[in-house]
Amino acid sequence: RKEVEQDPGPFNVPEGATVAFNCTYSNSASQSFFWYRQDCRKEPKLLMSVYSSGNEDGRFTAQLNRASQYISLLIRDSKLSDSATYLCVVNDGTSYGKLTFGQGTILTVHP
Amino acid sequence: ETGVTQSPTHLIKTRGQQVTLRCSSQSGHNTVSWYQQALGQGPQFIFQYYREEENGRGNFPPRFSGLQFPNYSSELNVNALELDDSALYLCASSPPGTSYSEQFFGPGTRLTVL
C-alpha cells in the first residue's frame, strides 16, 4: 500500500465548477499535512496547510480527518489558472520531517 | 529574500557516468532535503542534510550521496547512473526549528540518462 494515495485523475471541469480531491495516508504518526500545487515542468509550491479543524483560503477549503487518515481539498468557482497537478503531502513525524507525496491529481479547467 | 536555487537546469548523461547537482537554500534556512520526481509521479524523498550531516534518508541506494556546506548549500551526487535515474531532482529548504512545517522547493534539475 502506498503511504499517500490520491486519485490521479485527470479531472476535466468547466470554469466555475466545484471540484474535490481526496487523499488517504497510511502512517498514523503523521504530524502535518499539506496540499501543494505543481504547474507543468515546475517545482511544487505550497497551496495550503491542512488543519484538523478544517481551513479555508478563498476558494480553497481543506479538511483533515485523523481518525480515517483522510485529507480533502475543495476548489470552488474553478478558474482556468487552477489547472495544475495537486499533490497531497504528509510530514511523517520523524525528527527530520520527511515529506511524503501522493502521486498527484491532474486538474484541467476549460472555458 | 532569495529563494531556493538549483543548477544546472538540465543535464544529459550516459549510463554509468557520475553527476553532481547543486542547491542553494533560501536565506536563513539551514536544512536541505533532496527529492526525485519521475514523470507522472510525486516527488520521493532521497535524504536530508542538517548541520552538514545526513539527517535522514529515504529508500535510495548508496550511490546517491550528498554534502552540505557551512553556508547551507548542498550537493547531490549520483554514481553509476542508470536509465531509471532520469527524473526531475528537487531541492527543498526549511528554516531552523520547523521539522513539521512546509518546505520550499527550488526549480529542479532535469536529468536525462541515455
Tab-separated table of C-alpha atoms in Angstrom:
chain	number	residue	atom	x	y	z
A	1	ARG	CA	0.000	0.000	0.000
A	2	LYS	CA	1.300	3.453	-0.884
A	3	GLU	CA	1.964	5.781	2.040
A	4	VAL	CA	-0.109	8.572	0.467
A	5	GLU	CA	-2.750	7.716	-2.117
A	6	GLN	CA	-4.581	10.057	-4.444
A	7	ASP	CA	-6.868	9.592	-7.393
A	8	PRO	CA	-4.570	10.618	-10.283
A	9	GLY	CA	-7.498	11.844	-12.376
A	10	PRO	CA	-7.354	13.626	-14.704
A	11	PHE	CA	-10.229	15.863	-13.712
A	12	ASN	CA	-11.585	17.997	-16.553
A	13	VAL	CA	-14.050	20.634	-15.367
A	14	PRO	CA	-15.592	23.811	-16.825
A	15	GLU	CA	-14.850	27.212	-15.401
A	16	GLY	CA	-16.988	27.919	-12.362
A	17	ALA	CA	-17.290	24.276	-11.336
A	18	THR	CA	-16.616	22.911	-7.878
A	19	VAL	CA	-14.134	20.064	-7.718
A	20	ALA	CA	-12.986	17.911	-4.806
A	21	PHE	CA	-9.815	15.903	-4.387
A	22	ASN	CA	-9.340	13.152	-1.839
A	23	CYS	CA	-6.274	11.627	-0.297
A	24	THR	CA	-5.562	8.903	2.256
A	25	TYR	CA	-2.375	8.292	4.227
A	26	SER	CA	-1.169	5.177	5.985
A	27	ASN	CA	1.144	6.476	8.741
A	28	SER	CA	-0.935	7.306	11.807
A	29	ALA	CA	2.095	9.080	13.338
A	30	SER	CA	1.998	11.745	10.622
A	31	GLN	CA	2.218	15.200	12.125
A	32	SER	CA	1.357	17.727	9.479
A	33	PHE	CA	-0.439	17.830	6.190
A	34	PHE	CA	-0.328	19.996	3.109
A	35	TRP	CA	-1.630	20.499	-0.365
A	36	TYR	CA	0.989	21.568	-2.875
A	37	ARG	CA	0.323	22.731	-6.392
A	38	GLN	CA	2.668	21.877	-9.262
A	39	ASP	CA	2.440	23.500	-12.672
A	40	CYS	CA	3.758	21.651	-15.700
A	41	ARG	CA	7.546	21.235	-15.534
A	42	LYS	CA	7.787	23.494	-12.480
A	43	GLU	CA	8.541	22.918	-8.811
A	44	PRO	CA	5.823	22.138	-6.240
A	45	LYS	CA	4.568	25.193	-4.360
A	46	LEU	CA	2.616	25.196	-1.111
A	47	LEU	CA	-1.086	25.795	-1.693
A	48	MET	CA	-2.187	25.423	1.892
A	49	SER	CA	-1.557	23.589	5.122
A	50	VAL	CA	-4.353	21.352	6.409
A	51	TYR	CA	-5.541	21.558	9.995
A	52	SER	CA	-7.760	19.214	11.988
A	53	SER	CA	-10.425	21.883	12.357
A	54	GLY	CA	-10.512	22.406	8.604
A	55	ASN	CA	-9.355	25.596	6.971
A	56	GLU	CA	-10.279	27.830	4.111
A	57	ASP	CA	-8.292	30.174	1.897
A	58	GLY	CA	-10.515	31.999	-0.548
A	59	ARG	CA	-11.968	29.455	-2.950
A	60	PHE	CA	-9.982	26.597	-1.418
A	61	THR	CA	-11.108	24.519	1.558
A	62	ALA	CA	-9.033	21.760	3.131
A	63	GLN	CA	-10.251	19.131	5.574
A	64	LEU	CA	-8.423	16.543	7.670
A	65	ASN	CA	-9.901	13.505	9.367
A	66	ARG	CA	-7.185	11.955	11.542
A	67	ALA	CA	-9.367	9.008	12.597
A	68	SER	CA	-9.934	7.997	8.984
A	69	GLN	CA	-6.489	9.212	7.851
A	70	TYR	CA	-8.176	11.166	5.111
A	71	ILE	CA	-7.447	14.594	3.622
A	72	SER	CA	-9.527	16.559	1.141
A	73	LEU	CA	-9.289	19.698	-0.950
A	74	LEU	CA	-12.317	21.519	-2.347
A	75	ILE	CA	-11.963	24.151	-5.057
A	76	ARG	CA	-14.984	26.350	-5.671
A	77	ASP	CA	-15.645	28.521	-8.719
A	78	SER	CA	-12.762	26.983	-10.692
A	79	LYS	CA	-10.627	29.300	-12.807
A	80	LEU	CA	-8.563	28.479	-15.879
A	81	SER	CA	-5.498	29.308	-13.789
A	82	ASP	CA	-6.332	26.489	-11.360
A	83	SER	CA	-5.214	23.967	-13.999
A	84	ALA	CA	-2.278	22.139	-12.426
A	85	THR	CA	-1.333	18.974	-10.558
A	86	TYR	CA	-2.391	18.947	-6.910
A	87	LEU	CA	-0.146	16.992	-4.565
A	88	CYS	CA	-1.290	15.659	-1.213
A	89	VAL	CA	1.677	15.808	1.161
A	90	VAL	CA	2.217	14.369	4.611
A	91	ASN	CA	5.015	15.069	7.072
A	92	ASP	CA	5.708	11.690	8.594
A	93	GLY	CA	6.517	12.814	12.118
A	94	THR	CA	10.165	11.776	12.108
A	95	SER	CA	12.580	14.157	13.775
A	96	TYR	CA	13.789	15.347	10.421
A	97	GLY	CA	10.389	15.978	8.914
A	98	LYS	CA	10.404	13.900	5.776
A	99	LEU	CA	7.662	14.863	3.332
A	100	THR	CA	5.789	12.034	1.639
A	101	PHE	CA	3.926	12.943	-1.539
A	102	GLY	CA	0.973	11.383	-3.244
A	103	GLN	CA	1.094	10.732	-6.957
A	104	GLY	CA	-0.741	13.970	-7.668
A	105	THR	CA	-4.143	14.707	-9.176
A	106	ILE	CA	-4.225	16.442	-12.537
A	107	LEU	CA	-6.836	19.176	-12.912
A	108	THR	CA	-7.724	20.856	-16.193
A	109	VAL	CA	-10.226	23.708	-16.127
A	110	HIS	CA	-11.655	24.520	-19.563
A	111	PRO	CA	-13.643	27.531	-20.809
B	1	GLU	CA	14.767	37.331	0.038
B	2	THR	CA	16.372	34.884	-2.390
B	3	GLY	CA	14.528	31.622	-2.898
B	4	VAL	CA	15.980	28.160	-3.409
B	5	THR	CA	18.160	27.947	-6.496
B	6	GLN	CA	19.462	24.860	-8.297
B	7	SER	CA	21.995	24.224	-11.015
B	8	PRO	CA	22.181	23.115	-13.693
B	9	THR	CA	18.647	23.392	-15.089
B	10	HIS	CA	19.030	20.468	-17.451
B	11	LEU	CA	21.630	17.748	-17.803
B	12	ILE	CA	22.140	14.827	-20.152
B	13	LYS	CA	24.392	11.944	-19.122
B	14	THR	CA	25.028	8.414	-20.293
B	15	ARG	CA	24.595	5.239	-18.296
B	16	GLY	CA	27.468	4.571	-15.918
B	17	GLN	CA	28.542	8.204	-15.601
B	18	GLN	CA	28.511	10.280	-12.439
B	19	VAL	CA	26.634	13.536	-11.873
B	20	THR	CA	26.677	16.350	-9.293
B	21	LEU	CA	23.683	18.602	-8.774
B	22	ARG	CA	23.822	21.798	-6.724
B	23	CYS	CA	21.394	23.656	-4.491
B	24	SER	CA	21.479	26.945	-2.620
B	25	SER	CA	18.952	27.127	0.184
B	26	GLN	CA	16.659	30.041	0.863
B	27	SER	CA	18.190	32.725	3.054
B	28	GLY	CA	18.015	31.745	6.732
B	29	HIS	CA	17.207	28.100	6.001
B	30	ASN	CA	19.666	25.583	7.464
B	31	THR	CA	18.053	22.310	6.391
B	32	VAL	CA	18.110	20.961	2.849
B	33	SER	CA	16.199	17.967	1.510
B	34	TRP	CA	16.528	16.301	-1.872
B	35	TYR	CA	13.692	14.630	-3.783
B	36	GLN	CA	13.481	12.659	-7.025
B	37	GLN	CA	10.394	13.087	-9.176
B	38	ALA	CA	9.891	10.614	-12.014
B	39	LEU	CA	7.482	11.518	-14.797
B	40	GLY	CA	3.869	11.252	-13.671
B	41	GLN	CA	4.781	10.586	-10.047
B	42	GLY	CA	5.024	12.641	-6.883
B	43	PRO	CA	8.447	13.566	-5.516
B	44	GLN	CA	10.226	10.874	-3.475
B	45	PHE	CA	12.448	11.751	-0.540
B	46	ILE	CA	16.131	10.939	-1.097
B	47	PHE	CA	17.788	12.433	2.003
B	48	GLN	CA	18.059	15.500	4.190
B	49	TYR	CA	21.075	17.481	5.399
B	50	TYR	CA	21.285	19.476	8.586
B	51	ARG	CA	24.444	20.946	10.088
B	52	GLU	CA	26.478	19.414	7.277
B	53	GLU	CA	25.409	15.859	8.115
B	54	GLU	CA	22.873	13.470	6.616
B	55	ASN	CA	19.882	13.697	8.905
B	56	GLY	CA	17.526	11.166	7.334
B	57	ARG	CA	17.404	9.013	4.226
B	58	GLY	CA	14.752	7.517	2.007
B	59	ASN	CA	14.836	4.247	0.108
B	60	PHE	CA	17.682	5.080	-2.270
B	61	PRO	CA	20.906	3.099	-2.799
B	62	PRO	CA	24.307	4.303	-1.543
B	63	ARG	CA	25.287	5.527	-4.992
B	64	PHE	CA	23.097	8.523	-4.135
B	65	SER	CA	25.157	10.681	-1.775
B	66	GLY	CA	25.265	14.275	-0.720
B	67	LEU	CA	27.043	17.077	1.024
B	68	GLN	CA	26.065	20.213	2.852
B	69	PHE	CA	28.431	23.151	3.209
B	70	PRO	CA	28.812	25.690	6.036
B	71	ASN	CA	26.733	28.197	4.054
B	72	TYR	CA	23.933	25.549	3.980
B	73	SER	CA	24.208	24.976	0.238
B	74	SER	CA	24.157	21.337	-0.790
B	75	GLU	CA	25.175	18.872	-3.481
B	76	LEU	CA	23.584	15.637	-4.641
B	77	ASN	CA	25.942	13.133	-6.239
B	78	VAL	CA	24.805	10.105	-8.169
B	79	ASN	CA	27.344	7.491	-9.255
B	80	ALA	CA	26.979	4.755	-11.858
B	81	LEU	CA	23.944	6.363	-13.454
B	82	GLU	CA	21.124	4.088	-14.584
B	83	LEU	CA	18.388	4.806	-17.106
B	84	ASP	CA	15.811	4.896	-14.279
B	85	ASP	CA	17.673	7.812	-12.694
B	86	SER	CA	16.174	10.040	-15.374
B	87	ALA	CA	13.947	12.391	-13.387
B	88	LEU	CA	13.465	15.887	-12.016
B	89	TYR	CA	15.649	16.365	-8.935
B	90	LEU	CA	14.248	18.846	-6.482
B	91	CYS	CA	15.970	20.525	-3.595
B	92	ALA	CA	13.906	21.937	-0.745
B	93	SER	CA	14.942	24.032	2.226
B	94	SER	CA	13.333	24.772	5.560
B	95	PRO	CA	14.156	27.181	8.376
B	96	PRO	CA	15.501	26.226	11.816
B	97	GLY	CA	13.171	24.598	14.309
B	98	THR	CA	10.474	23.698	11.813
B	99	SER	CA	10.629	19.930	11.406
B	100	TYR	CA	6.921	19.703	10.752
B	101	SER	CA	6.479	22.723	8.548
B	102	GLU	CA	6.298	23.047	4.814
B	103	GLN	CA	9.450	23.012	2.716
B	104	PHE	CA	10.319	25.445	-0.051
B	105	PHE	CA	11.343	23.957	-3.349
B	106	GLY	CA	13.813	25.052	-5.969
B	107	PRO	CA	13.033	24.863	-9.709
B	108	GLY	CA	14.738	21.495	-10.028
B	109	THR	CA	17.344	19.913	-12.272
B	110	ARG	CA	16.008	17.732	-15.062
B	111	LEU	CA	18.393	14.800	-15.556
B	112	THR	CA	18.210	12.595	-18.613
B	113	VAL	CA	20.268	9.394	-18.670
B	114	LEU	CA	20.790	7.839	-22.101
